Structures are given as structure tokens and as C-alpha cells.
JSON list of C-alpha atoms in Angstrom, two decimals:
[
{"chain": "A", "resi": 1, "resn": "UNK", "atom": "CA", "xyz": [0.00, 0.00, 0.00]},
{"chain": "A", "resi": 2, "resn": "UNK", "atom": "CA", "xyz": [1.47, 3.37, -0.94]},
{"chain": "A", "resi": 3, "resn": "UNK", "atom": "CA", "xyz": [1.40, 6.47, 1.29]},
{"chain": "A", "resi": 4, "resn": "UNK", "atom": "CA", "xyz": [-1.64, 8.03, -0.44]},
{"chain": "A", "resi": 5, "resn": "UNK", "atom": "CA", "xyz": [-3.64, 4.82, -0.10]},
{"chain": "A", "resi": 6, "resn": "UNK", "atom": "CA", "xyz": [-2.69, 4.51, 3.56]},
{"chain": "A", "resi": 7, "resn": "UNK", "atom": "CA", "xyz": [-3.66, 8.14, 4.26]},
{"chain": "A", "resi": 8, "resn": "UNK", "atom": "CA", "xyz": [-7.01, 7.52, 2.58]},
{"chain": "A", "resi": 9, "resn": "UNK", "atom": "CA", "xyz": [-7.49, 4.40, 4.73]},
{"chain": "A", "resi": 10, "resn": "UNK", "atom": "CA", "xyz": [-6.83, 6.39, 7.91]},
{"chain": "A", "resi": 11, "resn": "UNK", "atom": "CA", "xyz": [-9.27, 9.06, 6.74]},
{"chain": "A", "resi": 12, "resn": "UNK", "atom": "CA", "xyz": [-11.97, 6.36, 6.64]},
{"chain": "A", "resi": 13, "resn": "UNK", "atom": "CA", "xyz": [-11.04, 4.58, 9.90]},
{"chain": "A", "resi": 14, "resn": "UNK", "atom": "CA", "xyz": [-10.41, 7.50, 12.27]},
{"chain": "A", "resi": 15, "resn": "UNK", "atom": "CA", "xyz": [-13.69, 9.52, 12.08]},
{"chain": "A", "resi": 16, "resn": "UNK", "atom": "CA", "xyz": [-15.91, 6.70, 13.45]},
{"chain": "A", "resi": 17, "resn": "UNK", "atom": "CA", "xyz": [-13.45, 6.22, 16.32]},
{"chain": "A", "resi": 18, "resn": "UNK", "atom": "CA", "xyz": [-13.58, 9.94, 17.12]},
{"chain": "A", "resi": 19, "resn": "UNK", "atom": "CA", "xyz": [-17.37, 9.79, 16.93]},
{"chain": "A", "resi": 20, "resn": "UNK", "atom": "CA", "xyz": [-17.47, 6.97, 19.50]},
{"chain": "A", "resi": 21, "resn": "UNK", "atom": "CA", "xyz": [-15.06, 8.81, 21.82]},
{"chain": "A", "resi": 22, "resn": "UNK", "atom": "CA", "xyz": [-17.20, 11.96, 21.60]},
{"chain": "A", "resi": 23, "resn": "UNK", "atom": "CA", "xyz": [-20.43, 10.06, 22.14]},
{"chain": "A", "resi": 24, "resn": "UNK", "atom": "CA", "xyz": [-19.29, 7.80, 24.97]},
{"chain": "A", "resi": 25, "resn": "UNK", "atom": "CA", "xyz": [-16.92, 10.14, 26.81]},
{"chain": "A", "resi": 26, "resn": "UNK", "atom": "CA", "xyz": [-19.07, 13.26, 26.73]},
{"chain": "A", "resi": 27, "resn": "UNK", "atom": "CA", "xyz": [-16.23, 15.41, 25.37]},
{"chain": "A", "resi": 28, "resn": "UNK", "atom": "CA", "xyz": [-16.08, 17.81, 22.45]},
{"chain": "A", "resi": 29, "resn": "UNK", "atom": "CA", "xyz": [-14.98, 16.59, 19.06]},
{"chain": "A", "resi": 30, "resn": "UNK", "atom": "CA", "xyz": [-11.78, 18.67, 19.31]},
{"chain": "A", "resi": 31, "resn": "UNK", "atom": "CA", "xyz": [-10.95, 17.12, 22.68]},
{"chain": "A", "resi": 32, "resn": "UNK", "atom": "CA", "xyz": [-11.66, 13.62, 21.33]},
{"chain": "A", "resi": 33, "resn": "UNK", "atom": "CA", "xyz": [-9.42, 14.26, 18.33]},
{"chain": "A", "resi": 34, "resn": "UNK", "atom": "CA", "xyz": [-6.63, 15.61, 20.48]},
{"chain": "A", "resi": 35, "resn": "UNK", "atom": "CA", "xyz": [-6.78, 12.71, 22.94]},
{"chain": "A", "resi": 36, "resn": "UNK", "atom": "CA", "xyz": [-6.92, 10.07, 20.23]},
{"chain": "A", "resi": 37, "resn": "UNK", "atom": "CA", "xyz": [-4.04, 11.58, 18.24]},
{"chain": "A", "resi": 38, "resn": "UNK", "atom": "CA", "xyz": [-1.92, 11.59, 21.41]},
{"chain": "A", "resi": 39, "resn": "UNK", "atom": "CA", "xyz": [-2.64, 7.95, 22.19]},
{"chain": "A", "resi": 40, "resn": "UNK", "atom": "CA", "xyz": [-0.24, 5.06, 21.83]},
{"chain": "A", "resi": 41, "resn": "UNK", "atom": "CA", "xyz": [-2.89, 3.34, 19.70]},
{"chain": "A", "resi": 42, "resn": "UNK", "atom": "CA", "xyz": [-2.96, 6.16, 17.14]},
{"chain": "A", "resi": 43, "resn": "UNK", "atom": "CA", "xyz": [0.83, 6.25, 17.05]},
{"chain": "A", "resi": 44, "resn": "UNK", "atom": "CA", "xyz": [0.83, 2.58, 16.16]},
{"chain": "A", "resi": 45, "resn": "UNK", "atom": "CA", "xyz": [-2.20, 2.85, 13.84]},
{"chain": "A", "resi": 46, "resn": "UNK", "atom": "CA", "xyz": [-0.47, 5.60, 11.87]},
{"chain": "A", "resi": 47, "resn": "UNK", "atom": "CA", "xyz": [2.40, 3.20, 11.10]},
{"chain": "A", "resi": 48, "resn": "UNK", "atom": "CA", "xyz": [1.24, 1.17, 8.10]},
{"chain": "A", "resi": 49, "resn": "UNK", "atom": "CA", "xyz": [3.58, -1.66, 9.08]},
{"chain": "A", "resi": 50, "resn": "UNK", "atom": "CA", "xyz": [1.65, -2.24, 12.32]},
{"chain": "A", "resi": 51, "resn": "UNK", "atom": "CA", "xyz": [-1.31, -3.53, 10.27]},
{"chain": "A", "resi": 52, "resn": "UNK", "atom": "CA", "xyz": [-3.72, -2.15, 12.92]},
{"chain": "A", "resi": 53, "resn": "UNK", "atom": "CA", "xyz": [-5.71, -0.67, 10.04]},
{"chain": "A", "resi": 54, "resn": "UNK", "atom": "CA", "xyz": [-6.94, -4.21, 9.37]},
{"chain": "A", "resi": 55, "resn": "UNK", "atom": "CA", "xyz": [-9.22, -3.89, 12.40]},
{"chain": "A", "resi": 56, "resn": "UNK", "atom": "CA", "xyz": [-12.56, -2.11, 12.18]},
{"chain": "A", "resi": 57, "resn": "UNK", "atom": "CA", "xyz": [-13.27, 1.20, 13.90]},
{"chain": "A", "resi": 58, "resn": "UNK", "atom": "CA", "xyz": [-15.25, -0.40, 16.76]},
{"chain": "A", "resi": 59, "resn": "UNK", "atom": "CA", "xyz": [-12.42, -2.82, 17.54]},
{"chain": "A", "resi": 60, "resn": "UNK", "atom": "CA", "xyz": [-9.95, 0.05, 17.47]},
{"chain": "A", "resi": 61, "resn": "UNK", "atom": "CA", "xyz": [-12.23, 2.11, 19.72]},
{"chain": "A", "resi": 62, "resn": "UNK", "atom": "CA", "xyz": [-12.32, -0.77, 22.22]},
{"chain": "A", "resi": 63, "resn": "UNK", "atom": "CA", "xyz": [-8.52, -0.97, 22.08]},
{"chain": "A", "resi": 64, "resn": "UNK", "atom": "CA", "xyz": [-8.38, 2.79, 22.71]},
{"chain": "A", "resi": 65, "resn": "UNK", "atom": "CA", "xyz": [-10.67, 2.40, 25.74]},
{"chain": "A", "resi": 66, "resn": "UNK", "atom": "CA", "xyz": [-8.42, -0.37, 27.05]},
{"chain": "A", "resi": 67, "resn": "UNK", "atom": "CA", "xyz": [-5.43, 1.93, 26.66]},
{"chain": "A", "resi": 68, "resn": "UNK", "atom": "CA", "xyz": [-7.20, 4.65, 28.65]},
{"chain": "A", "resi": 69, "resn": "UNK", "atom": "CA", "xyz": [-8.13, 2.24, 31.46]},
{"chain": "A", "resi": 70, "resn": "UNK", "atom": "CA", "xyz": [-4.94, 0.20, 31.70]},
{"chain": "A", "resi": 71, "resn": "UNK", "atom": "CA", "xyz": [-2.28, 2.11, 29.81]},
{"chain": "A", "resi": 72, "resn": "UNK", "atom": "CA", "xyz": [-2.06, -0.69, 27.25]},
{"chain": "A", "resi": 73, "resn": "UNK", "atom": "CA", "xyz": [-4.20, -2.80, 24.91]},
{"chain": "A", "resi": 74, "resn": "UNK", "atom": "CA", "xyz": [-4.21, -6.31, 23.53]},
{"chain": "A", "resi": 75, "resn": "UNK", "atom": "CA", "xyz": [-4.53, -7.27, 19.92]},
{"chain": "A", "resi": 76, "resn": "UNK", "atom": "CA", "xyz": [-7.83, -9.07, 19.31]},
{"chain": "A", "resi": 77, "resn": "UNK", "atom": "CA", "xyz": [-7.60, -12.60, 18.00]},
{"chain": "A", "resi": 78, "resn": "UNK", "atom": "CA", "xyz": [-8.60, -12.88, 14.40]},
{"chain": "A", "resi": 79, "resn": "UNK", "atom": "CA", "xyz": [-11.25, -15.43, 13.51]}
]
């Protein structure tokens, strides 16, 4: 996947995650964006080699919530 394709993939994956953070955390969209972009999960997600983009937005949101609660997250098992 080239850089443009990966950027387009992130542009599809990230907004639903931000929406869930905003909805479930009762924070503004700007706050949700800022918090997510500062997370370890986003740092890893933004590295194409991590392959985290293979997971859907809800799975990634759950991983983000785990990071907030425990400081870390586990990779879900693939079926």
C-alpha cells in the first residue's frame, strides 16, 4: 500500500473512532481528536507496518478504551 492509499485508509477509519469517543466520553470533538491523536494506539495505527488498520473502527475504539483504562491494549484474536 502506498502512502496516499494509507492516508485515505486512515481518513476512513479515524472519524468513526472519534465519533465513539465523543459520544461515549461526553467530550467535544476537538478534545476527542486531540486525545486520540496523542494515544499510543494512534501512534501505532499511523504506522502502516503495524497492520492495525486491518481492524474495524469499533475494535480500534475498544482498544483505545483499554489503553485509557490500563495504559495498554491487547490485539484481538482474528477469527
